[in-house]
Coordinates of C-alpha atoms and ligand atoms in Angstrom, one line a residue:
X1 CA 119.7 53.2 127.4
X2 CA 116.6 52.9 129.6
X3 CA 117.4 56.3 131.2
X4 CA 118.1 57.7 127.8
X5 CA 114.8 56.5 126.9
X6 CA 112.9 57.7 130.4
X7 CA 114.6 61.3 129.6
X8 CA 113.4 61.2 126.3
X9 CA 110.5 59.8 127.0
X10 CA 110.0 62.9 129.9
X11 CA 110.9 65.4 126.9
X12 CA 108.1 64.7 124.4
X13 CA 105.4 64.8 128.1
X14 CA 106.7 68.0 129.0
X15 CA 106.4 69.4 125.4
X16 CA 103.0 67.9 125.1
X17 CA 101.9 69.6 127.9
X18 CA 102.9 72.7 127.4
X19 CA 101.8 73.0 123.9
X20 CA 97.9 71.8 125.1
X21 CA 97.8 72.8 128.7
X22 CA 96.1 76.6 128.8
X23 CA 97.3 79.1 131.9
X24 CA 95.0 80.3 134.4
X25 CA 96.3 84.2 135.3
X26 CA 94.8 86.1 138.1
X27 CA 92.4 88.6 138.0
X28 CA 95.2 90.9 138.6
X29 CA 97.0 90.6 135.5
X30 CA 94.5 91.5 133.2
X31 CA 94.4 94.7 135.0
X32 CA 95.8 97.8 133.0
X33 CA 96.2 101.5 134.4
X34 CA 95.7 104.9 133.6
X35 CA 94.6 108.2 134.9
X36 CA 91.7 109.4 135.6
X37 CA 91.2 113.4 135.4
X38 CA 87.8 115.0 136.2
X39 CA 85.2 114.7 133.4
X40 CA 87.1 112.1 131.6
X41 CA 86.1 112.1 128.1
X42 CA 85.8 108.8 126.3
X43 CA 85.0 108.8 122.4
X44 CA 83.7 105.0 120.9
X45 CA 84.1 104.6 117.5
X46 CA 82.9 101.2 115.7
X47 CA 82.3 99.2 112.6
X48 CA 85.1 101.1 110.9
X49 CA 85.2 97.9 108.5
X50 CA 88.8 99.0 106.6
X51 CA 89.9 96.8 103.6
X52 CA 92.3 96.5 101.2
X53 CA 90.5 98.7 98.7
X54 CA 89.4 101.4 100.7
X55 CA 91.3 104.9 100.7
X56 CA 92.5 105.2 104.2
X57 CA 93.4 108.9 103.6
X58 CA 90.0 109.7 102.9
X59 CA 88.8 107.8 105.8
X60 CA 91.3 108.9 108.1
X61 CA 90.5 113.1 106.5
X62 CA 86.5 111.9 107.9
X63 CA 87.4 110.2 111.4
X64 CA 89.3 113.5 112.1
X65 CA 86.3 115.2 112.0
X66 CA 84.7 113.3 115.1
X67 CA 88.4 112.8 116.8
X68 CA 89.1 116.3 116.3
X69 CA 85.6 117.4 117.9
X70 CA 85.8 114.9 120.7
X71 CA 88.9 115.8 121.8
X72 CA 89.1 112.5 123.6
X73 CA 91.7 111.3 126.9
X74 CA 90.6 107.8 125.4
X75 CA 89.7 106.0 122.1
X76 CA 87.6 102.9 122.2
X77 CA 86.8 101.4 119.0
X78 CA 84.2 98.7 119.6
X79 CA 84.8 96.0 116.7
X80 CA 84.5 95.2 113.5
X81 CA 87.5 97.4 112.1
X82 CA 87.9 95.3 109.0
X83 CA 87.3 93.5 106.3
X84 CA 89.1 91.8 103.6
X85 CA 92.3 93.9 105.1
X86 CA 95.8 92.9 104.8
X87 CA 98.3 93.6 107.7
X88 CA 99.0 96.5 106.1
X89 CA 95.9 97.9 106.3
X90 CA 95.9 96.9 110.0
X91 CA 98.9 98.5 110.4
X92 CA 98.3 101.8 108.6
X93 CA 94.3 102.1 110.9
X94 CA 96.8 101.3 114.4
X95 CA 99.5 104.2 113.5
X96 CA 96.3 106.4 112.6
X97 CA 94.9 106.3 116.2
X98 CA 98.4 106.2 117.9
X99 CA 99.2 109.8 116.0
X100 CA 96.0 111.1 117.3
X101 CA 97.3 111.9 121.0
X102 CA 94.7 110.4 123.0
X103 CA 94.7 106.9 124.5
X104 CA 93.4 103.9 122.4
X105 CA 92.5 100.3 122.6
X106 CA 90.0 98.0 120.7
X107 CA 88.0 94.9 121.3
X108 CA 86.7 92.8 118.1
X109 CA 84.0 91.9 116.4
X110 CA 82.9 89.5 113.9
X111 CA 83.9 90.6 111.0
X112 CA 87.9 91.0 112.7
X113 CA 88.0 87.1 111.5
X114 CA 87.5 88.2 107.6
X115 CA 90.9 88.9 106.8
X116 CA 94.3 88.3 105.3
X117 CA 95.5 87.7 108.9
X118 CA 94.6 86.1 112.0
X119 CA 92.5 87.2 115.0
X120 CA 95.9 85.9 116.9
X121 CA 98.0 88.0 114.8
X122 CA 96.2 91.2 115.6
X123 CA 96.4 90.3 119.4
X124 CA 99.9 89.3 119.2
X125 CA 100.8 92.9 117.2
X126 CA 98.8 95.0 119.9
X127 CA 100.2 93.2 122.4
X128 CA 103.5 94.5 121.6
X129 CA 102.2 97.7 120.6
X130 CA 103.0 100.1 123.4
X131 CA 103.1 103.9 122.6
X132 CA 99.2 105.2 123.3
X133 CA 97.8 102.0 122.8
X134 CA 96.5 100.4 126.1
X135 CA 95.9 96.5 125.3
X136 CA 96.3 93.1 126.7
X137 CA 94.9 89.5 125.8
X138 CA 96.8 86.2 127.6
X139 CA 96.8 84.2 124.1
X140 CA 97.7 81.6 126.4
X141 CA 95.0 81.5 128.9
X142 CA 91.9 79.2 129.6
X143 CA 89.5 82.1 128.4
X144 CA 87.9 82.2 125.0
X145 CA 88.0 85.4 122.9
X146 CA 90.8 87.6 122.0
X147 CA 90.2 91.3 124.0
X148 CA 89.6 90.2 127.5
X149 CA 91.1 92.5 130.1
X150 CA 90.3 95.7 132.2
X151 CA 91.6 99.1 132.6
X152 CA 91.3 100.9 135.6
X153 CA 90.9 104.7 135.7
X154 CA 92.9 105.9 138.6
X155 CA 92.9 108.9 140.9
X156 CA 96.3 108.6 142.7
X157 CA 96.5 105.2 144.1
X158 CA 92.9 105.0 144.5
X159 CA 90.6 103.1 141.4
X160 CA 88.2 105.7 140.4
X161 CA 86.1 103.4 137.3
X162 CA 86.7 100.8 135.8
X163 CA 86.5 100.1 131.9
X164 CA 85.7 96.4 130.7
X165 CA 87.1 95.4 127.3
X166 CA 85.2 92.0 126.2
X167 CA 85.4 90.3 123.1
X168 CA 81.9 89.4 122.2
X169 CA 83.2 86.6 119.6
X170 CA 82.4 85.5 116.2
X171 CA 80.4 83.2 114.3
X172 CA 78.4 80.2 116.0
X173 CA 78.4 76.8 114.0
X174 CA 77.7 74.8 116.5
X175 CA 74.0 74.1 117.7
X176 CA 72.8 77.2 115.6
X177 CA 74.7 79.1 113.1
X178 CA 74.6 82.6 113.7
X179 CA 76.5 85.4 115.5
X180 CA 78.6 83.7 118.7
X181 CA 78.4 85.0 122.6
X182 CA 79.7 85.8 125.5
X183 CA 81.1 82.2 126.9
X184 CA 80.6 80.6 130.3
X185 CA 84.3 81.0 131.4
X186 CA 84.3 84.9 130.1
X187 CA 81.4 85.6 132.5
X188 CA 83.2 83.9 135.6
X189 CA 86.4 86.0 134.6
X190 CA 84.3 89.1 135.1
X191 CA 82.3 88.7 137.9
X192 CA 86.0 87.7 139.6
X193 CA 87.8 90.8 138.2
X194 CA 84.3 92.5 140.2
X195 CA 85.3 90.6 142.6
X196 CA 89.2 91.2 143.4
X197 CA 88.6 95.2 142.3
X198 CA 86.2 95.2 145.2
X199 CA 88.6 93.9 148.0
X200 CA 91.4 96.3 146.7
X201 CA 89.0 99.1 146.6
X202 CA 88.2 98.2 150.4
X203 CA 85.0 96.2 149.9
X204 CA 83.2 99.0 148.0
X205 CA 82.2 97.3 144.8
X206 CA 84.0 100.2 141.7
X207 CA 82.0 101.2 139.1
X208 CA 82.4 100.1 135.9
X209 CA 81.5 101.0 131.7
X210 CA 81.7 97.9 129.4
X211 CA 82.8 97.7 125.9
X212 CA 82.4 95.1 123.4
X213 CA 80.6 94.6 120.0
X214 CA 77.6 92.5 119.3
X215 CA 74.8 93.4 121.5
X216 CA 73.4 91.2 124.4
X217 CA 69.8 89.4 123.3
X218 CA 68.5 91.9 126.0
X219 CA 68.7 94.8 123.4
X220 CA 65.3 93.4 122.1
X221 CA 63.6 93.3 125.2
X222 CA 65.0 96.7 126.1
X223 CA 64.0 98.3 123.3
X224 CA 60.3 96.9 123.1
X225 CA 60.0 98.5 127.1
X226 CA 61.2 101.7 126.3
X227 CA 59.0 101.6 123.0
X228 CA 55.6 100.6 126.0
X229 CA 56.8 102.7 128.2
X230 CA 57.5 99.8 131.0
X231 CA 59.4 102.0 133.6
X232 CA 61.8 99.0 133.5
X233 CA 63.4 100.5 130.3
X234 CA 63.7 104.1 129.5
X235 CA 64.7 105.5 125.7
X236 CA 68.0 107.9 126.5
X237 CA 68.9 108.7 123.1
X238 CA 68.4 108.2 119.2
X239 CA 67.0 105.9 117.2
X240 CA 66.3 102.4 115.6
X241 CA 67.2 102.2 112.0
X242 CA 66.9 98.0 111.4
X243 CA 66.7 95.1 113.0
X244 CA 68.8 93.7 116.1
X245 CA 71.6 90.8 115.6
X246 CA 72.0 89.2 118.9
X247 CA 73.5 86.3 119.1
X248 CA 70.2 83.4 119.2
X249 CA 71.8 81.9 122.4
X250 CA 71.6 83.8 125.8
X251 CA 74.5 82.9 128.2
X252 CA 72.9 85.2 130.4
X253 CA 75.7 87.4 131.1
X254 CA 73.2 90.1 132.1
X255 CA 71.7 88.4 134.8
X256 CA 75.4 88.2 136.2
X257 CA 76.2 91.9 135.1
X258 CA 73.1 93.1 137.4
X259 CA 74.1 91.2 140.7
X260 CA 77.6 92.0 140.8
X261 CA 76.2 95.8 140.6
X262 CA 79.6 97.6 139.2
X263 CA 78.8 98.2 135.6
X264 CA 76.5 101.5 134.7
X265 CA 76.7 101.2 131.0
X266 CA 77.3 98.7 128.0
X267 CA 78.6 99.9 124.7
X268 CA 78.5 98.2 121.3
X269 CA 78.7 98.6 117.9
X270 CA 77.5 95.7 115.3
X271 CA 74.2 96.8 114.0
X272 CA 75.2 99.5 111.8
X273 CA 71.4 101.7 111.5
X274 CA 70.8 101.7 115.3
X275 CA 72.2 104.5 117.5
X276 CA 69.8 104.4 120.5
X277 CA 70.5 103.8 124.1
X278 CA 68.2 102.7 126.5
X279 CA 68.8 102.6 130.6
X280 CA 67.6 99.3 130.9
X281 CA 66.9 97.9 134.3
X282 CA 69.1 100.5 136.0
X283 CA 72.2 100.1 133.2
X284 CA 72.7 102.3 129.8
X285 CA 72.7 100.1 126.6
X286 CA 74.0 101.8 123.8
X287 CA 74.8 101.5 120.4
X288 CA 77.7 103.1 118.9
X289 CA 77.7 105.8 116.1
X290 CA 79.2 104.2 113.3
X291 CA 82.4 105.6 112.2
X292 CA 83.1 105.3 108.2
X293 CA 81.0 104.6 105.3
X294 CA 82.1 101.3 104.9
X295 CA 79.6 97.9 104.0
X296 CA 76.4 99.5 104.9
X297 CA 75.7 103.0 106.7
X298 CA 73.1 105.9 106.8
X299 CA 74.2 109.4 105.9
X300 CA 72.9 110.5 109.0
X301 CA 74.9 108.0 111.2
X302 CA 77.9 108.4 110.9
X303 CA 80.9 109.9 113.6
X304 CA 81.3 108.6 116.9
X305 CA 80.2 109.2 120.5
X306 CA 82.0 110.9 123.3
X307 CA 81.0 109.2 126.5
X308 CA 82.0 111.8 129.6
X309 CA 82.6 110.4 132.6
X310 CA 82.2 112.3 135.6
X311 CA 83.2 112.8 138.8
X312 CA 80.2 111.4 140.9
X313 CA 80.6 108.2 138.2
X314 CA 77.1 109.8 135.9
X315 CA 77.9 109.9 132.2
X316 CA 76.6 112.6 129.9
X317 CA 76.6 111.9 126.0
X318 CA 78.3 114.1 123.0
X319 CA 77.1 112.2 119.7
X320 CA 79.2 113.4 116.7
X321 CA 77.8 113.6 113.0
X322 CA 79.4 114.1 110.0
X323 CA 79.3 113.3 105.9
X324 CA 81.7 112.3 103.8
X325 CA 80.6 115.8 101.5
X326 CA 83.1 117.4 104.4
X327 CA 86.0 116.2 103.4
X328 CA 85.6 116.0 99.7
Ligands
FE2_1 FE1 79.9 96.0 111.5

């Protein structure tokens, strides 16, 4: 009886550990490949916002515009692709972008949490997705957020760039209320992913592009010095239509972004008005073009942007316009 009792005993331990105990993976396996081809030509769309409501054939008739235009190798859409959306919906927005051709993956953004699903459903469903889609989260690991991981662009066996996908979180309710950031343990996991790229790539630190959703509390400060002309922060592109929503708190990501020196350029969505992009301190910040009419838009921001990479690692920028009178 007393061993029946120890196994038993054992049982319910081993249970409760597995059910609260997170995993710690290796840089590695967050690690996803694809090819890389000479003037590789990646198209961010964001703050698609899709709900129940909405009629995706329309929407899909006005993406095709920019998708068509852009004739992408890969689709990054930076967050924020619903609202009040069933799985469905979901559904229907994921089989959209898989028909297209081209490569796709997502990170989140705030609004990803406003639906008649979970944040952990949607992971779980790209997860499995396969076909075109290029995505992986550990739902199991020590690492807050949902679209954590890295995709390396390839030339043979050797890693040409490398492409960050971060989620940027939600809402904040703890010490402020407001729009969440980038956590302590995220920033660790990419200065090690730097960090284990570099020794495979033979010590040379690989350049990288980063994509996520709300912007850092930087974009204020950028902005302001490309406004005065501070040589710290030039304008590259477009314009400022409202407002920036940082998040209040700075985890100060950046400052880990600039000493690891891989990443070139940082690519967002969130504020739906702003389209500029400003080389601040050495590193492109740039707002997405926002890619429906959805919640709140301006006629004359609306598409997506291709982002060309090329083959000494320097971007050049294709920004794609269009109105919804197109595909009446
Ligand atoms: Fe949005």
């Amino acid at each position: 009886m007393f061993k029946t009792g120890l196994l038993l005993f054992s049982s319910i331990f081993a249970v409760a550990l597995s059910s609260c105990g997170k995993v710690t993976h290796k840089p590695g396996e967050y690690i996803l490949d694809l090819d890389y081809k000479s003037d590789y030509r990646i198209l961010q769309l964001t703050d698609i916002h899709f709900g129940d409501k909405d009629d995706l054939e329309k929407h899909f008739k006005f993406m095709d515009l920019t998708i068509d235009e852009s004739k992408p190798d890969l689709i990054v859409v930076t967050g924020d692709l619903f609202t009040f959306a069933s799985k469905t919906t979901a559904k229907r927005l994921f089989s959209y972008l898989d028909s297209k051709g081209a490569k796709w993956t997502v990170c989140f953004g705030n609004h990803d949490e406003q639906t008649y699903f979970s944040v952990d459903w949607l992971t779980s469903y790209l997860n499995k997705y396969g076909s075109n889609c290029v995505f992986k989260d550990f739902q199991d690991d020590d690492m807050q957020g949902n679209s954590n991981f890295a995709i390396n662009l390839k030339k043979g066996d050797d890693i040409f760039e490398q492409l960050f996908i971060m989620d940027s979180n939600r809402y904040n309710y703890g010490d402020y209320q407001g729009y969440d950031y980038f956590k302590e343990e995220q920033i660790k996991w990419y200065s090690d992913v730097v960090d284990y790229t570099t020794e495979q790539n033979a010590g040379e630190v690989v350049p990288s592009l980063m994509f996520y959703h709300i912007p850092l509390p930087e974009i204020d400060d950028a902005w302001d010095k490309a406004q005065a002309g501070d040589p710290e922060a030039v304008l590259v592109y477009g314009e400022k239509g409202e407002a920036a929503c940082p998040p209040t708190y700075n985890s100060l990501f950046f400052k880990t972004i600039l000493e690891k020196q891989s990443t070139t350029g940082m690519y967002f969505g969130h504020d739906h008005l702003n389209n500029f992009i400003v080389n601040y301190k050495g590193i492109d910040f740039a707002y997405g073009i926002k890619s429906t009419d959805r919640i709140y838009f301006s006629e004359k921001m609306m598409g997506g942007r291709t982002i060309v990479l090329h083959d000494d690692h320097s971007v050049s920028y294709e920004h794609h316009y269009h109105t919804y009178e197109e595909v009446k």
